[in-house]
Amino acid sequence: MSAKNLPHKAVVRVPREIKVLIAAAFLIAIGFGIVAPVLPQFAQSFDVSVSAAAVVVSVFAFTRLIFAPLSGVLVERWGERSTYVVGILIVGASSAACAFAQNYWQLLLFRGLGGIGSTMFTVAAMGLLIRLAPPQARGKVSSLYAGSFLLGNIAGPAVGGLLAGFGMQLPFLVYAGALLVVAILVATQLPAMKATAVSAGTAAPAKAAALPLSTALGIPAYRAVLTSGFANGWSAFGIRMALVPLFATVALGAGPEVAGISLAVFAIGTAIALTFSGRLADSWGRKPMILAGLAVNGAAMGVLGFTGNEFWFFLVSAIAGLGSGLMGPAQQASVADVIGNKRSGGKVLATFQMSSDLGAIIGPIAAGVLVDFFSYGLAFAMATVVSVISMAFWLSAKDTHREVELVSEKVPGTKTASGPQG
């Protein structure tokens, strides 16, 4: 075979619509970051306990979990873009209402209602990314999207702290304004989404057939990705936010600034991994990256509870973040492989989101019980156990990168084979 006939890998360009979604994600994340450091203080301004203030923070995740199935239904009935815009507007209205809350119970109600809109636009955004991203660049697109959220979450708290100096209501109003901009951006810049080219030069259908959840659950890789989503939620969104700051203060005897730095270095580790993990998920496959992420994150979280000084605490936190970044894009790409560009998968996406939210809710509760009755070391080690269990599921599943993608792309209807059963 001559050199000119050798196969080569074409550079896959990211569609303009994907770039719009990435820009929107950054605005959403920076707005969320603006509100996050102010919310507990605002709740306590109504003369409530620390635990009551914490409930205001957690009610958002709770309503996301409860209403995720409804979001999946809405995506399949309304379409991804309409569900996205309505969800964003609900969160924006919720944030503006929080600024004018007159008592604790109003604040709790308004914040909880925002979780409904949050799960709507989150599921819809995942659906849009799946339908618009070229199959051979799903990992890359997932990395870019996750990276934009991460950057917004890093920049947001600093801006929020400055805005809070002008009154604790202002960050909520700024967040509402940012979400209004996002809604307009998505509604006006994605009008041609239905005609966007996808694999093999075809166009995504205006009304895509929905992939039944039962069909997806019949695929071992989808069941496995639910477990790794749960493990990542338990570790990255649950233990990290709830237990790491307490460990820094109580076990290490450090000040709150150390806890803040530990969260920042975790994010830095994740950001470093996102610069290459998406590309590797597209070239090496989803399974190797998820297994590597589970192993690195699980091991680091297990060690974190036994660190005795700030240097090792920061280093291990960064390694744990690296593990989370290794698996993140590959997980979303795996779900995309199962659904395919030619089908809608609202319920399938909602279930995947629920697995992460469930881990983020159960993880801190279980860890808190273990700390109260045993030790921080055992509480962190539980995250390792959850990761190992997920690895067992992945070891028995086939990689969706080469297997399920072929099934989902060839058979767009609902009456299909469930994919490889390895």
Short mmCIF file of C-alpha atoms in Angstrom, two decimals:
data_model
loop_
_atom_site.label_atom_id
_atom_site.label_comp_id
_atom_site.label_asym_id
_atom_site.label_seq_id
_atom_site.Cartn_x
_atom_site.Cartn_y
_atom_site.Cartn_z
CA MET A 1 0.00 0.00 0.00
CA SER A 2 1.46 3.36 -1.01
CA ALA A 3 1.89 6.13 1.52
CA LYS A 4 -0.83 8.22 -0.07
CA ASN A 5 -3.30 5.36 0.34
CA LEU A 6 -2.59 4.83 4.02
CA PRO A 7 -5.60 5.58 6.17
CA HIS A 8 -5.34 8.74 8.23
CA LYS A 9 -7.38 10.18 11.03
CA ALA A 10 -9.21 13.30 9.92
CA VAL A 11 -9.38 16.25 12.29
CA VAL A 12 -12.91 16.50 13.64
CA ARG A 13 -14.13 20.06 14.03
CA VAL A 14 -16.40 21.03 16.88
CA PRO A 15 -19.75 22.29 15.48
CA ARG A 16 -20.71 25.92 16.14
CA GLU A 17 -23.75 24.80 18.14
CA ILE A 18 -21.50 22.90 20.53
CA LYS A 19 -19.47 26.06 21.08
CA VAL A 20 -22.69 27.89 21.95
CA LEU A 21 -23.50 25.23 24.57
CA ILE A 22 -19.97 25.46 25.99
CA ALA A 23 -20.24 29.26 26.32
CA ALA A 24 -23.64 28.85 27.97
CA ALA A 25 -22.19 26.31 30.41
CA PHE A 26 -19.50 28.77 31.46
CA LEU A 27 -22.07 31.50 32.15
CA ILE A 28 -24.23 29.08 34.15
CA ALA A 29 -21.27 27.83 36.19
CA ILE A 30 -19.87 31.25 36.99
CA GLY A 31 -23.36 32.34 38.09
CA PHE A 32 -23.75 29.28 40.29
CA GLY A 33 -20.31 29.97 41.74
CA ILE A 34 -21.33 33.55 42.51
CA VAL A 35 -24.28 32.35 44.60
CA ALA A 36 -22.66 29.33 46.28
CA PRO A 37 -20.54 31.11 48.94
CA VAL A 38 -23.31 33.58 49.77
CA LEU A 39 -26.25 31.16 50.12
CA PRO A 40 -25.43 29.67 53.57
CA GLN A 41 -24.73 33.14 54.99
CA PHE A 42 -27.97 34.50 53.53
CA ALA A 43 -29.90 31.61 55.09
CA GLN A 44 -28.32 32.27 58.50
CA SER A 45 -29.32 35.94 58.24
CA PHE A 46 -32.84 34.70 59.07
CA ASP A 47 -31.55 33.58 62.51
CA VAL A 48 -31.54 29.83 61.82
CA SER A 49 -29.05 27.15 62.86
CA VAL A 50 -26.10 25.95 60.83
CA SER A 51 -27.90 22.71 60.03
CA ALA A 52 -30.94 24.63 58.78
CA ALA A 53 -28.67 26.70 56.54
CA ALA A 54 -27.14 23.49 55.20
CA VAL A 55 -30.63 22.23 54.29
CA VAL A 56 -31.03 25.24 51.98
CA VAL A 57 -27.89 24.10 50.17
CA SER A 58 -28.93 20.46 49.90
CA VAL A 59 -32.58 21.05 48.90
CA PHE A 60 -31.37 22.04 45.43
CA ALA A 61 -29.73 18.63 44.89
CA PHE A 62 -32.72 16.86 46.42
CA THR A 63 -35.24 18.40 44.01
CA ARG A 64 -32.87 17.70 41.11
CA LEU A 65 -32.95 14.03 42.06
CA ILE A 66 -36.73 13.86 42.54
CA PHE A 67 -37.61 15.63 39.29
CA ALA A 68 -34.96 14.03 37.05
CA PRO A 69 -37.43 11.42 35.66
CA LEU A 70 -39.86 14.20 34.71
CA SER A 71 -37.04 16.00 32.90
CA GLY A 72 -36.41 12.90 30.83
CA VAL A 73 -40.07 12.79 29.82
CA LEU A 74 -40.06 16.49 28.90
CA VAL A 75 -36.98 16.10 26.72
CA GLU A 76 -38.71 13.35 24.76
CA ARG A 77 -41.95 15.35 24.40
CA TRP A 78 -40.72 18.93 23.95
CA GLY A 79 -37.28 18.32 22.51
CA GLU A 80 -33.90 19.18 23.97
CA ARG A 81 -33.73 22.89 23.12
CA SER A 82 -37.17 23.83 24.46
CA THR A 83 -36.61 21.88 27.68
CA TYR A 84 -33.22 23.57 28.08
CA VAL A 85 -34.61 27.10 27.69
CA VAL A 86 -37.58 26.53 30.01
CA GLY A 87 -35.32 24.94 32.64
CA ILE A 88 -32.89 27.85 32.54
CA LEU A 89 -35.72 30.36 32.92
CA ILE A 90 -37.08 28.44 35.95
CA VAL A 91 -33.67 28.56 37.66
CA GLY A 92 -33.36 32.27 36.82
CA ALA A 93 -36.78 33.03 38.30
CA SER A 94 -35.90 30.96 41.37
CA SER A 95 -32.67 32.89 41.90
CA ALA A 96 -34.40 36.26 41.55
CA ALA A 97 -37.10 35.13 44.00
CA CYS A 98 -34.43 34.09 46.53
CA ALA A 99 -33.10 37.66 46.52
CA PHE A 100 -36.51 38.89 47.71
CA ALA A 101 -37.22 36.10 50.23
CA GLN A 102 -38.65 37.53 53.44
CA ASN A 103 -37.99 34.53 55.68
CA TYR A 104 -36.18 31.21 55.86
CA TRP A 105 -39.09 29.13 54.55
CA GLN A 106 -39.51 31.29 51.47
CA LEU A 107 -35.80 30.97 50.76
CA LEU A 108 -36.00 27.19 51.15
CA LEU A 109 -39.00 26.98 48.80
CA PHE A 110 -37.52 29.24 46.11
CA ARG A 111 -34.16 27.47 46.19
CA GLY A 112 -35.83 24.08 45.96
CA LEU A 113 -37.88 25.13 42.93
CA GLY A 114 -34.63 26.04 41.20
CA GLY A 115 -33.56 22.41 41.37
CA ILE A 116 -36.47 21.49 39.07
CA GLY A 117 -35.21 23.82 36.36
CA SER A 118 -31.63 22.69 36.94
CA THR A 119 -32.37 19.05 36.20
CA MET A 120 -34.36 20.09 33.11
CA PHE A 121 -31.55 22.01 31.47
CA THR A 122 -28.88 19.54 32.59
CA VAL A 123 -30.60 16.56 30.98
CA ALA A 124 -31.46 18.63 27.90
CA ALA A 125 -27.87 19.87 27.55
CA MET A 126 -26.56 16.32 27.65
CA GLY A 127 -29.10 15.38 24.98
CA LEU A 128 -28.02 18.30 22.78
CA LEU A 129 -24.35 17.38 23.14
CA ILE A 130 -25.09 13.79 22.16
CA ARG A 131 -27.16 14.71 19.10
CA LEU A 132 -24.75 17.41 17.89
CA ALA A 133 -21.32 15.97 18.69
CA PRO A 134 -19.58 13.89 15.99
CA PRO A 135 -19.39 10.29 17.31
CA GLN A 136 -15.60 10.21 16.89
CA ALA A 137 -15.20 13.33 19.06
CA ARG A 138 -17.64 12.63 21.90
CA GLY A 139 -14.89 12.47 24.51
CA LYS A 140 -13.34 15.72 23.28
CA VAL A 141 -16.69 17.52 23.37
CA SER A 142 -17.41 16.20 26.89
CA SER A 143 -14.02 17.49 28.07
CA LEU A 144 -14.63 20.94 26.62
CA TYR A 145 -18.08 21.15 28.17
CA ALA A 146 -16.91 19.92 31.59
CA GLY A 147 -13.91 22.25 31.44
CA SER A 148 -16.13 25.28 30.85
CA PHE A 149 -18.20 24.37 33.90
CA LEU A 150 -15.06 23.89 35.96
CA LEU A 151 -13.60 27.27 35.00
CA GLY A 152 -16.88 28.96 35.83
CA ASN A 153 -17.03 27.24 39.21
CA ILE A 154 -13.50 28.40 39.99
CA ALA A 155 -14.07 32.03 38.94
CA GLY A 156 -17.59 32.37 40.35
CA PRO A 157 -16.89 32.30 44.11
CA ALA A 158 -14.32 35.09 43.83
CA VAL A 159 -16.81 37.30 41.99
CA GLY A 160 -19.56 36.33 44.42
CA GLY A 161 -17.46 37.38 47.39
CA LEU A 162 -16.94 40.82 45.87
CA LEU A 163 -20.61 41.26 45.00
CA ALA A 164 -21.69 40.22 48.51
CA GLY A 165 -20.03 43.39 49.78
CA PHE A 166 -22.87 45.31 48.14
CA GLY A 167 -25.54 43.18 49.79
CA MET A 168 -26.22 39.46 49.87
CA GLN A 169 -29.19 39.82 47.52
CA LEU A 170 -27.07 41.13 44.63
CA PRO A 171 -25.36 37.80 43.72
CA PHE A 172 -28.78 36.16 43.27
CA LEU A 173 -29.90 38.92 40.92
CA VAL A 174 -26.67 38.76 38.93
CA TYR A 175 -27.09 34.98 38.59
CA ALA A 176 -30.69 35.49 37.38
CA GLY A 177 -29.46 37.99 34.79
CA ALA A 178 -26.76 35.61 33.56
CA LEU A 179 -29.32 32.82 33.14
CA LEU A 180 -31.58 35.12 31.12
CA VAL A 181 -28.65 35.78 28.79
CA VAL A 182 -28.10 32.01 28.48
CA ALA A 183 -31.76 31.40 27.64
CA ILE A 184 -31.66 34.04 24.89
CA LEU A 185 -28.33 32.69 23.59
CA VAL A 186 -29.56 29.11 23.27
CA ALA A 187 -33.00 30.07 21.91
CA THR A 188 -31.55 32.30 19.18
CA GLN A 189 -28.28 30.58 18.31
CA LEU A 190 -29.54 27.01 17.99
CA PRO A 191 -32.41 27.46 15.51
CA ALA A 192 -30.84 25.10 12.99
CA MET A 193 -30.08 22.32 15.46
CA LYS A 194 -32.41 19.85 13.74
CA ALA A 195 -30.47 20.19 10.50
CA THR A 196 -27.00 19.91 12.01
CA ALA A 197 -24.87 17.31 10.30
CA VAL A 198 -24.09 14.20 12.27
CA SER A 199 -22.30 10.99 11.47
CA ALA A 200 -22.11 9.81 7.87
CA GLY A 201 -23.23 13.25 6.66
CA THR A 202 -26.85 12.71 7.63
CA ALA A 203 -29.04 15.15 9.52
CA ALA A 204 -30.56 14.60 12.93
CA PRO A 205 -34.32 14.06 12.60
CA ALA A 206 -36.72 16.74 13.83
CA LYS A 207 -38.50 14.23 16.06
CA ALA A 208 -36.04 11.56 17.12
CA ALA A 209 -37.32 8.21 18.34
CA ALA A 210 -36.75 7.71 22.07
CA LEU A 211 -34.47 4.95 23.34
CA PRO A 212 -36.40 3.03 26.02
CA LEU A 213 -34.73 2.93 29.41
CA SER A 214 -35.30 -0.84 29.56
CA THR A 215 -33.24 -1.23 26.36
CA ALA A 216 -30.37 0.82 27.78
CA LEU A 217 -30.45 -1.15 31.05
CA GLY A 218 -29.99 -4.31 29.00
CA ILE A 219 -26.52 -3.09 27.99
CA PRO A 220 -23.83 -3.97 30.58
CA ALA A 221 -21.83 -0.81 29.82
CA TYR A 222 -24.83 1.39 30.64
CA ARG A 223 -25.36 -0.41 33.93
CA ALA A 224 -21.66 0.03 34.63
CA VAL A 225 -21.73 3.76 33.86
CA LEU A 226 -24.57 4.18 36.37
CA THR A 227 -22.29 2.71 39.05
CA SER A 228 -19.33 4.92 38.10
CA GLY A 229 -21.61 7.96 38.00
CA PHE A 230 -22.76 7.06 41.51
CA ALA A 231 -19.15 6.60 42.64
CA ASN A 232 -18.07 9.94 41.18
CA GLY A 233 -21.05 11.69 42.75
CA TRP A 234 -20.23 10.06 46.11
CA SER A 235 -16.60 11.18 45.94
CA ALA A 236 -16.30 14.35 43.85
CA PHE A 237 -19.60 16.04 44.67
CA GLY A 238 -20.44 14.51 48.03
CA ILE A 239 -17.42 13.66 50.19
CA ARG A 240 -15.26 16.42 48.72
CA MET A 241 -17.74 19.20 49.50
CA ALA A 242 -19.03 17.91 52.83
CA LEU A 243 -16.17 16.03 54.50
CA VAL A 244 -12.91 17.47 53.15
CA PRO A 245 -13.42 20.95 54.69
CA LEU A 246 -14.33 19.39 58.07
CA PHE A 247 -11.31 17.09 57.95
CA ALA A 248 -9.00 20.04 57.26
CA THR A 249 -10.37 21.94 60.24
CA VAL A 250 -10.84 19.13 62.79
CA ALA A 251 -8.23 16.49 61.97
CA LEU A 252 -5.45 18.73 60.66
CA GLY A 253 -6.23 21.65 62.96
CA ALA A 254 -6.03 24.02 60.00
CA GLY A 255 -8.04 27.13 59.30
CA PRO A 256 -10.85 27.51 56.77
CA GLU A 257 -8.40 28.82 54.19
CA VAL A 258 -6.78 25.37 54.03
CA ALA A 259 -10.15 23.79 53.34
CA GLY A 260 -10.70 26.27 50.52
CA ILE A 261 -7.28 25.57 49.04
CA SER A 262 -7.93 21.81 49.14
CA LEU A 263 -11.12 22.26 47.09
CA ALA A 264 -9.19 24.44 44.65
CA VAL A 265 -6.37 21.93 44.16
CA PHE A 266 -8.95 19.17 43.62
CA ALA A 267 -10.43 21.34 40.84
CA ILE A 268 -6.94 21.97 39.44
CA GLY A 269 -6.28 18.23 39.30
CA THR A 270 -9.57 17.73 37.47
CA ALA A 271 -8.75 20.56 35.05
CA ILE A 272 -5.37 19.04 34.22
CA ALA A 273 -6.97 15.67 33.46
CA LEU A 274 -9.64 17.27 31.26
CA THR A 275 -6.95 18.63 28.92
CA PHE A 276 -6.25 15.12 27.65
CA SER A 277 -8.80 12.66 29.04
CA GLY A 278 -11.44 13.41 26.41
CA ARG A 279 -9.04 12.80 23.53
CA LEU A 280 -7.85 9.56 25.10
CA ALA A 281 -11.46 8.43 25.57
CA ASP A 282 -11.93 8.90 21.82
CA SER A 283 -8.71 7.10 20.86
CA TRP A 284 -8.15 4.47 23.58
CA GLY A 285 -11.79 3.87 24.44
CA ARG A 286 -14.17 4.73 27.26
CA LYS A 287 -13.57 1.71 29.48
CA PRO A 288 -9.80 2.20 30.07
CA MET A 289 -10.28 5.84 31.06
CA ILE A 290 -13.16 5.10 33.44
CA LEU A 291 -11.26 2.25 35.09
CA ALA A 292 -8.18 4.47 35.44
CA GLY A 293 -10.28 7.30 36.90
CA LEU A 294 -12.01 5.02 39.39
CA ALA A 295 -8.68 3.53 40.47
CA VAL A 296 -6.89 6.88 40.89
CA ASN A 297 -9.77 8.69 42.57
CA GLY A 298 -10.69 5.73 44.79
CA ALA A 299 -7.13 5.18 45.97
CA ALA A 300 -6.54 8.87 46.64
CA MET A 301 -9.77 9.30 48.59
CA GLY A 302 -8.85 6.29 50.73
CA VAL A 303 -5.44 7.78 51.52
CA LEU A 304 -6.80 11.30 52.13
CA GLY A 305 -8.23 10.43 55.54
CA PHE A 306 -4.78 9.36 56.77
CA THR A 307 -2.80 12.42 55.65
CA GLY A 308 -1.15 14.08 58.62
CA ASN A 309 -0.05 17.45 57.29
CA GLU A 310 -1.14 20.07 54.81
CA PHE A 311 1.41 19.19 52.10
CA TRP A 312 0.21 15.61 51.73
CA PHE A 313 -3.38 16.73 52.16
CA PHE A 314 -3.08 19.08 49.15
CA LEU A 315 -1.13 16.59 47.05
CA VAL A 316 -3.58 13.74 47.58
CA SER A 317 -6.52 16.10 46.98
CA ALA A 318 -5.04 17.05 43.60
CA ILE A 319 -4.58 13.35 42.71
CA ALA A 320 -8.19 12.64 43.64
CA GLY A 321 -9.28 15.47 41.35
CA LEU A 322 -7.12 14.03 38.59
CA GLY A 323 -8.98 10.74 38.89
CA SER A 324 -12.34 12.46 38.64
CA GLY A 325 -11.20 14.27 35.50
CA LEU A 326 -9.95 11.05 33.91
CA MET A 327 -13.35 9.35 34.06
CA GLY A 328 -15.73 12.28 33.53
CA PRO A 329 -15.64 12.72 29.73
CA ALA A 330 -15.52 8.96 29.13
CA GLN A 331 -18.65 8.44 31.21
CA GLN A 332 -20.69 10.95 29.23
CA ALA A 333 -19.28 9.60 25.98
CA SER A 334 -20.37 6.08 27.00
CA VAL A 335 -23.93 7.25 27.54
CA ALA A 336 -23.77 9.02 24.18
CA ASP A 337 -22.60 5.80 22.51
CA VAL A 338 -25.56 3.92 23.93
CA ILE A 339 -28.10 6.51 22.74
CA GLY A 340 -26.50 7.48 19.42
CA ASN A 341 -26.99 10.67 17.40
CA LYS A 342 -30.22 9.54 15.76
CA ARG A 343 -32.26 8.89 18.89
CA SER A 344 -33.54 10.85 21.84
CA GLY A 345 -32.70 9.48 25.26
CA GLY A 346 -34.38 11.65 27.86
CA LYS A 347 -35.09 8.89 30.38
CA VAL A 348 -31.69 7.29 29.78
CA LEU A 349 -29.92 10.61 30.40
CA ALA A 350 -32.08 11.42 33.42
CA THR A 351 -31.27 8.07 35.02
CA PHE A 352 -27.54 8.65 34.53
CA GLN A 353 -27.85 12.09 36.13
CA MET A 354 -29.82 10.60 39.01
CA SER A 355 -27.03 8.10 39.70
CA SER A 356 -24.58 10.96 40.27
CA ASP A 357 -27.03 13.02 42.33
CA LEU A 358 -27.87 9.98 44.46
CA GLY A 359 -24.19 9.43 45.21
CA ALA A 360 -23.78 13.11 46.10
CA ILE A 361 -26.67 12.86 48.57
CA ILE A 362 -25.95 9.47 50.17
CA GLY A 363 -22.15 9.89 50.31
CA PRO A 364 -22.00 12.76 52.84
CA ILE A 365 -24.68 11.17 55.03
CA ALA A 366 -22.92 7.80 55.17
CA ALA A 367 -19.55 9.49 55.71
CA GLY A 368 -20.92 11.62 58.52
CA VAL A 369 -22.24 8.54 60.32
CA LEU A 370 -18.86 6.79 59.94
CA VAL A 371 -17.04 9.84 61.33
CA ASP A 372 -19.40 10.10 64.30
CA PHE A 373 -19.09 6.43 65.24
CA PHE A 374 -15.61 5.53 63.96
CA SER A 375 -13.10 7.83 62.22
CA TYR A 376 -12.37 10.08 59.26
CA GLY A 377 -10.08 7.41 57.84
CA LEU A 378 -12.90 4.88 57.59
CA ALA A 379 -15.27 7.49 56.13
CA PHE A 380 -12.85 8.30 53.32
CA ALA A 381 -12.08 4.61 52.79
CA MET A 382 -15.76 4.02 52.04
CA ALA A 383 -15.29 6.05 48.86
CA THR A 384 -12.60 3.56 47.86
CA VAL A 385 -14.99 0.65 48.41
CA VAL A 386 -17.64 2.30 46.21
CA SER A 387 -15.05 2.81 43.45
CA VAL A 388 -13.90 -0.81 43.61
CA ILE A 389 -17.49 -2.05 43.29
CA SER A 390 -17.95 0.09 40.19
CA MET A 391 -14.68 -1.22 38.72
CA ALA A 392 -16.07 -4.76 39.05
CA PHE A 393 -19.07 -3.75 36.91
CA TRP A 394 -16.82 -2.19 34.28
CA LEU A 395 -14.44 -5.14 34.10
CA SER A 396 -17.32 -7.37 32.96
CA ALA A 397 -18.69 -4.87 30.40
CA LYS A 398 -17.58 -4.26 26.83
CA ASP A 399 -16.34 -0.85 25.74
CA THR A 400 -19.12 1.16 24.10
CA HIS A 401 -16.61 3.02 21.92
CA ARG A 402 -16.38 0.16 19.41
CA GLU A 403 -19.44 -1.95 20.17
CA VAL A 404 -22.65 -0.18 21.20
CA GLU A 405 -22.01 2.82 18.94
CA LEU A 406 -22.40 0.61 15.89
CA VAL A 407 -25.75 -0.71 17.08
CA SER A 408 -27.17 2.71 18.03
CA GLU A 409 -26.10 4.33 14.77
CA LYS A 410 -27.45 1.60 12.51
CA VAL A 411 -30.82 1.11 14.18
CA PRO A 412 -32.45 4.44 15.11
CA GLY A 413 -35.86 3.06 16.08
CA THR A 414 -37.00 1.80 19.43
CA LYS A 415 -37.36 -1.85 18.46
CA THR A 416 -33.70 -2.71 18.42
CA ALA A 417 -31.32 -5.18 19.88
CA SER A 418 -30.10 -4.02 23.24
CA GLY A 419 -26.49 -4.01 22.13
CA PRO A 420 -23.62 -6.22 23.18
CA GLN A 421 -24.28 -8.25 26.27
CA GLY A 422 -20.66 -8.85 27.22
#
